[in-house]
Backbone as numpy.savetxt, mean C-alpha at the origin, in Angstrom:
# Nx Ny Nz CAx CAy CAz Cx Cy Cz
-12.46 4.10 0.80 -13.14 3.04 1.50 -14.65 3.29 1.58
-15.34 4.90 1.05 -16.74 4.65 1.89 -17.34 4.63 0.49
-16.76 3.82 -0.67 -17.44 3.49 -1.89 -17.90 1.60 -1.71
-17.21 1.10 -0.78 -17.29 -0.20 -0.78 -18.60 -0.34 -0.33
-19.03 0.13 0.72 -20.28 -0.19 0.88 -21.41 -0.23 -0.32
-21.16 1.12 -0.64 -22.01 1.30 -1.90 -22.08 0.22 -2.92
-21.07 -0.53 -3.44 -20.67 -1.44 -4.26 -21.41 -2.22 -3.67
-21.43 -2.53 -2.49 -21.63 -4.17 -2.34 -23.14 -4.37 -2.11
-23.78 -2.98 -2.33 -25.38 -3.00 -2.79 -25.69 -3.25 -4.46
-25.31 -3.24 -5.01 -25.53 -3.38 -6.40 -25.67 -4.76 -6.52
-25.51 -5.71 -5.83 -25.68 -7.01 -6.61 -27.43 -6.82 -6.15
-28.02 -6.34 -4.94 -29.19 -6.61 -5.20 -30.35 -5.46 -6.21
-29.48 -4.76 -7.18 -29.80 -4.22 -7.49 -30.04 -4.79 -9.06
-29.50 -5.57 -9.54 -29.55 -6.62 -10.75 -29.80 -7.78 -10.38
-29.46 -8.32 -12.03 -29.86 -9.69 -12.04 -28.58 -10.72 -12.53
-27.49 -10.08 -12.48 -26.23 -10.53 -12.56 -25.52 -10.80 -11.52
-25.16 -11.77 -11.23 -24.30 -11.82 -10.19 -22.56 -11.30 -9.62
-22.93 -10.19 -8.48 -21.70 -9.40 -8.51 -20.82 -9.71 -6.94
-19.80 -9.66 -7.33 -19.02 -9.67 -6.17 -18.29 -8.56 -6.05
-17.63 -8.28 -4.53 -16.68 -6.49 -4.24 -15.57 -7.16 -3.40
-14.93 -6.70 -4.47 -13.58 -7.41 -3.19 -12.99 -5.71 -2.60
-13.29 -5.67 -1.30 -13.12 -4.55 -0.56 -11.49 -3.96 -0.87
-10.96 -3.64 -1.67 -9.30 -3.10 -1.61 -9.59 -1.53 -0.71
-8.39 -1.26 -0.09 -9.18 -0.47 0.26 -7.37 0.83 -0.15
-6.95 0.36 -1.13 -5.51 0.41 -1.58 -4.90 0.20 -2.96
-4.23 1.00 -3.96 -3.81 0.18 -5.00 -2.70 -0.80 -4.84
-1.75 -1.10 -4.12 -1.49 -2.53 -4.01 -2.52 -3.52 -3.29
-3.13 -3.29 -2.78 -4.28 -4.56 -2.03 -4.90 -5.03 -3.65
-5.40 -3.63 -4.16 -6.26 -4.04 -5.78 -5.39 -4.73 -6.84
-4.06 -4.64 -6.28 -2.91 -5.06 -7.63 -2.43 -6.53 -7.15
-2.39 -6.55 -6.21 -2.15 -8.04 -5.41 -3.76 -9.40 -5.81
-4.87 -8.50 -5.37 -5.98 -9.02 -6.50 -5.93 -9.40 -7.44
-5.61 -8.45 -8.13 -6.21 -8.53 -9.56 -5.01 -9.54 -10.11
-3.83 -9.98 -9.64 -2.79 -11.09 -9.59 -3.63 -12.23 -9.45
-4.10 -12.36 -8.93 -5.09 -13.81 -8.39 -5.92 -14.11 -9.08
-6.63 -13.16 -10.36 -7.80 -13.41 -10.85 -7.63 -14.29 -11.67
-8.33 -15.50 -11.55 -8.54 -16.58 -12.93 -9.31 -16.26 -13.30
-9.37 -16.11 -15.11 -10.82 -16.27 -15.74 -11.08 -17.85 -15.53
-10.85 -18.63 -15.36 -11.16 -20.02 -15.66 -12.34 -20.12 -14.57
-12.05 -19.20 -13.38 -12.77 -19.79 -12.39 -14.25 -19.09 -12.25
-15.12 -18.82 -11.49 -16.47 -18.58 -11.25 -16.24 -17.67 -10.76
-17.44 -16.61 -10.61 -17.18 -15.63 -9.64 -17.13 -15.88 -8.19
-17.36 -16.43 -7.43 -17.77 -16.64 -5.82 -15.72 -17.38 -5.65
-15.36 -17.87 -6.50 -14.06 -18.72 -6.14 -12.82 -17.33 -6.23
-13.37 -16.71 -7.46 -12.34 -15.56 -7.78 -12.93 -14.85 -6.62
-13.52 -14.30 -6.01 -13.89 -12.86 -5.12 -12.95 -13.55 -3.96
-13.28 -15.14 -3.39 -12.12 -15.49 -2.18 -10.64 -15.33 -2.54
-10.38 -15.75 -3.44 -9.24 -15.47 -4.05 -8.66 -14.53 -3.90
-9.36 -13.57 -4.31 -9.28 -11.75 -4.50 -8.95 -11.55 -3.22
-10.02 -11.69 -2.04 -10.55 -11.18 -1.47 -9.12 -11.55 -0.29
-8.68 -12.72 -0.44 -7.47 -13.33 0.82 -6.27 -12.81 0.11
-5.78 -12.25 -1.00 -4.92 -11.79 -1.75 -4.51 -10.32 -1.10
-5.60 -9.99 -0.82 -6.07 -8.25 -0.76 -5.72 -8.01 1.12
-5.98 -9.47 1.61 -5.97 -9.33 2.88 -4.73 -9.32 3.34
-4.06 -10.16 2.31 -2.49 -10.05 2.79 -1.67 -9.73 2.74
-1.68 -8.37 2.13 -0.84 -7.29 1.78 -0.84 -6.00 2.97
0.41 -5.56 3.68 0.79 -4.60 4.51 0.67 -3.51 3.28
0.21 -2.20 3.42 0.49 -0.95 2.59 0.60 -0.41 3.31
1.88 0.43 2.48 2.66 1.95 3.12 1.89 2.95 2.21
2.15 3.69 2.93 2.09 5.26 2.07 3.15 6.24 2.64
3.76 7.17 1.63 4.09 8.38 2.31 3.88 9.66 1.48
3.26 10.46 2.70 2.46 11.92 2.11 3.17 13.20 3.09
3.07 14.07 2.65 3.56 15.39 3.43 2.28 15.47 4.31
2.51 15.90 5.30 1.57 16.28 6.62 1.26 17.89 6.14
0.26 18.11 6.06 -0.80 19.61 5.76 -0.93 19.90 7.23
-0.76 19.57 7.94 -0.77 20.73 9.27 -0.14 19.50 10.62
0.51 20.27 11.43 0.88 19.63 12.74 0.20 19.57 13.24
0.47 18.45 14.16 -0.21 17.05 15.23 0.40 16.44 15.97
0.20 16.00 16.97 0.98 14.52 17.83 0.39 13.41 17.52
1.69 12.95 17.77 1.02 11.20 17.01 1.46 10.13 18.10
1.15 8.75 17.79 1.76 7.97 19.00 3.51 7.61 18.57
4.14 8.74 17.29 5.55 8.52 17.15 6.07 9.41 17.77
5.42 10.66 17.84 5.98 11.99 18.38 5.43 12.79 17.79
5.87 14.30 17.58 4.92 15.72 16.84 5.52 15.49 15.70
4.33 15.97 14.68 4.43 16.28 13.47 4.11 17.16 13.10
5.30 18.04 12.21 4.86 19.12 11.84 4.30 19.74 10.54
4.08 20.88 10.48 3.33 21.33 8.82 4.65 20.82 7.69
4.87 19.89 7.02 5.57 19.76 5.96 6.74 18.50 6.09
6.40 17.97 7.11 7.02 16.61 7.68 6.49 15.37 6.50
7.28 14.97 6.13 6.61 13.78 5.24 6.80 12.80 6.58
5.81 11.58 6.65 4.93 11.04 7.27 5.10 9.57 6.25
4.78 8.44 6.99 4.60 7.13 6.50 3.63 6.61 7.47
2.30 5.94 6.43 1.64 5.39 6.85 1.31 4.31 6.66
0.97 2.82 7.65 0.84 1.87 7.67 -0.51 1.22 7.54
-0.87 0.45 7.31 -2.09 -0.11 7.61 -1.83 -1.66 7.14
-2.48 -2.64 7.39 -3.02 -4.12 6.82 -2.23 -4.83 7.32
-2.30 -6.09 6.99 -1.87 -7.44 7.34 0.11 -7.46 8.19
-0.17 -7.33 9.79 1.05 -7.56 10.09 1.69 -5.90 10.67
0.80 -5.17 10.31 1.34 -3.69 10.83 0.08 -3.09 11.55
1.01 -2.25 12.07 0.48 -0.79 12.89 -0.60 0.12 12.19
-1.38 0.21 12.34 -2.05 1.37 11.47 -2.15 2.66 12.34
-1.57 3.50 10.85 -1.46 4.94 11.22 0.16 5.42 10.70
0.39 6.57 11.83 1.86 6.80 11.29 2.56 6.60 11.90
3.32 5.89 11.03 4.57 4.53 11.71 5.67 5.73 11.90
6.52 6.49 10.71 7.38 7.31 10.19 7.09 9.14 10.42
8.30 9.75 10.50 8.18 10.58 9.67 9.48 11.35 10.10
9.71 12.23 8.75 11.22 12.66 8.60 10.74 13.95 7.70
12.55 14.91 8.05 11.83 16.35 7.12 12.22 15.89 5.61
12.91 14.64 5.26 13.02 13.97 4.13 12.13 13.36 3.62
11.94 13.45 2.28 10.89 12.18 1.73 11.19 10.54 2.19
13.09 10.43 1.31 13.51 9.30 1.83 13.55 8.72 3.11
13.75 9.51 4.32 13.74 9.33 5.33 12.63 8.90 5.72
11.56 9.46 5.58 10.11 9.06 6.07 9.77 7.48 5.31
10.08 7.30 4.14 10.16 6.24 3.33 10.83 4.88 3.65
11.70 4.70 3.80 12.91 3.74 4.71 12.32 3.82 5.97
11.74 4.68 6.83 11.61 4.29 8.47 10.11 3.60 8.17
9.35 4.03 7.31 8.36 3.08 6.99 8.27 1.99 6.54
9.17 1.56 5.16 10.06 0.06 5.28 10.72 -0.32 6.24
11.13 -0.34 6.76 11.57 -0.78 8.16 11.19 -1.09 8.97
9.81 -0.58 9.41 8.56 -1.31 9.64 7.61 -2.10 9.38
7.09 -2.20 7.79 6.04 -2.66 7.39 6.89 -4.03 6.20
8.29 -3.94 6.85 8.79 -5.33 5.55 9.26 -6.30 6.72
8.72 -7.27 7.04 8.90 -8.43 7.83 9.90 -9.36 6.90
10.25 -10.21 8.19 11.00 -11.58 7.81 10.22 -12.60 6.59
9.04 -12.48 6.85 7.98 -13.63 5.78 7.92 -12.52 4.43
8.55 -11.60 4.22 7.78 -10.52 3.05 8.51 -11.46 1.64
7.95 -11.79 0.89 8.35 -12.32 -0.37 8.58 -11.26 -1.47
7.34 -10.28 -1.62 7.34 -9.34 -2.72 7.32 -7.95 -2.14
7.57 -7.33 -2.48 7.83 -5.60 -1.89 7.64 -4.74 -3.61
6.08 -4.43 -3.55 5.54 -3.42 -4.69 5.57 -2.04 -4.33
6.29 -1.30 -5.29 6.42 0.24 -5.58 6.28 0.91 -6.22
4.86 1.78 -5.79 4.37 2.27 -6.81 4.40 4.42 -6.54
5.12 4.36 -7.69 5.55 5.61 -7.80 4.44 7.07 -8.21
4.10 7.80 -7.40 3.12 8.99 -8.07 3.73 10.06 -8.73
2.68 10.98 -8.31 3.06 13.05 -8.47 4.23 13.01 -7.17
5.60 13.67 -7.54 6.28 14.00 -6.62 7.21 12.99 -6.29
6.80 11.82 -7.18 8.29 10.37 -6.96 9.55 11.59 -7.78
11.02 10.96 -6.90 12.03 11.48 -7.77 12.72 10.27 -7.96
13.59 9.98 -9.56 13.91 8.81 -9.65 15.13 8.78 -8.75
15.92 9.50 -8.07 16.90 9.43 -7.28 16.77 8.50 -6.20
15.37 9.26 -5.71 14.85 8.86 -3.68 14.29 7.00 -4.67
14.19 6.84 -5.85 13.47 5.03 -5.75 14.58 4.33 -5.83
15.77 4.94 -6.09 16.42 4.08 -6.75 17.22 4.07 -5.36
17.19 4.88 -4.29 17.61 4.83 -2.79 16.86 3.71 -2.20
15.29 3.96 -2.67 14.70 2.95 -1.86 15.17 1.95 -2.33
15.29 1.45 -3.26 15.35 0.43 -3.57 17.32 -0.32 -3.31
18.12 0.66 -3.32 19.30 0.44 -2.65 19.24 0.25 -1.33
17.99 0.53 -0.48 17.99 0.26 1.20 17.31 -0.93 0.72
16.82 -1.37 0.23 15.95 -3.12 0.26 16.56 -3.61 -0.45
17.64 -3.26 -1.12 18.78 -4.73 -1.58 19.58 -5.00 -0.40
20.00 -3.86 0.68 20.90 -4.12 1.81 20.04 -4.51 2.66
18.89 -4.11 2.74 18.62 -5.01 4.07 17.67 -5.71 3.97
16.68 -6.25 2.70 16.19 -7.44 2.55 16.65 -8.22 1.23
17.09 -8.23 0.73 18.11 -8.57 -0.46 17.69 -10.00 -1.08
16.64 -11.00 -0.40 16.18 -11.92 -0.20 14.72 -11.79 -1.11
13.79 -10.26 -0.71 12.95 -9.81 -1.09 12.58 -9.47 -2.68
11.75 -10.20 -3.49 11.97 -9.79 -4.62 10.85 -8.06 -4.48
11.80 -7.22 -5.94 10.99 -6.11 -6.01 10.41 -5.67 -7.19
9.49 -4.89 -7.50 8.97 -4.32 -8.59 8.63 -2.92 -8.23
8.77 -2.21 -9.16 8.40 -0.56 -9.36 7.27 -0.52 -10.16
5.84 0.26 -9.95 5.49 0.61 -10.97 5.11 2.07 -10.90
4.64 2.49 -12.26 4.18 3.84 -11.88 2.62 4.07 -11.78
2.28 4.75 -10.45 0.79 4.99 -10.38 0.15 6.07 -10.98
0.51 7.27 -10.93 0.66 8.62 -10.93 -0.30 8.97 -10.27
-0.43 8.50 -8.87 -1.37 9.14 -7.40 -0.92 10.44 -7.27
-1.62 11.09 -6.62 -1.18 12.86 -6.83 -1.25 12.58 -4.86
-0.58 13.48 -4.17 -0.68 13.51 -2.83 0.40 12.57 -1.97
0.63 11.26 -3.15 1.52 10.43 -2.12 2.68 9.78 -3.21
3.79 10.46 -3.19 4.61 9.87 -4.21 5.33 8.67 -4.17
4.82 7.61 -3.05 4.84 6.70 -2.91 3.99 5.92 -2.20
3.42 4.70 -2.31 2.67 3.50 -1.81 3.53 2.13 -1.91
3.50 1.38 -1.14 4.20 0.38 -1.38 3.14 -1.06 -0.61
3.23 -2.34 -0.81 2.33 -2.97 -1.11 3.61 -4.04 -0.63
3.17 -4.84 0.21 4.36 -6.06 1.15 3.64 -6.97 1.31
4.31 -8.38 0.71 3.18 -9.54 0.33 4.36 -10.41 0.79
């Protein structure tokens, strides 16, 4: 996030006209970059972008590097952790379990509402195809309604992000 600022000085830095659509996430940027018409202008595509980006909930889940209290309870050194942020959620850590999956599912479970249409999964360093194909067996049972996609990111730190539109 503390590159956006930077970005959004460059338009007065030329003579081209630039727009920054703030992602501050690779599903917020993938939910974007869905929206982009070439047909259209830049100022129409950046709103576009820009309300695309806004309306996406992202998860993450990462192993915790050292214990803490949180407003879920203590977390300890090696607790995988789910974190929330954007449109419709809690920000911070929603989850966490001494499981990957576990931490994963209590974070879907949170961040996938009744209105969720699309549910994006994007797999890093440390996805196992076992724990996606779990996740993805807990969101046929309990949103089944929800369409899904997998992709692969290869983010190092969080072997999963997920992106709720």
């Amino acid at each position: 996030k503390n590159i956006i600022s930077v970005a959004e000085q460059v338009d007065a830095l030329t003579t081209k006209n630039v727009s920054v659509v703030p992602t501050r996430s690779m599903p917020e940027a993938l939910a974007a970059l869905v929206v982009y018409d070439p047909e259209a202008d830049g100022a129409e595509n950046a709103f576009e972008m820009c309300k695309a980006a806004d309306s996406v909930t992202t998860g993450e889940v990462t192993q915790s590097v050292r214990g803490t209290n949180s407003s879920i309870g203590e977390i300890v050194t090696g607790d995988w952790i789910g974190l929330s942020r954007g449109a419709g959620a809690a920000d911070g850590i929603v989850s966490r379990s001494e499981e990957m999956l576990g931490a994963a599912i209590g974070l879907l479970d949170r961040i996938v509402g009744d209105t969720a249409e699309l549910i994006t999964i994007i797999t890093g360093d440390g996805a196992d195809g076992g724990i996606t194909a779990a996740i993805e067996g807990w969101l046929a049972d309990h949103h089944g309604s929800v369409a899904r996609e997998v992709q692969y990111g290869g983010q190092p730190l969080y072997p999963y992000l997920f992106g709720v539109e």
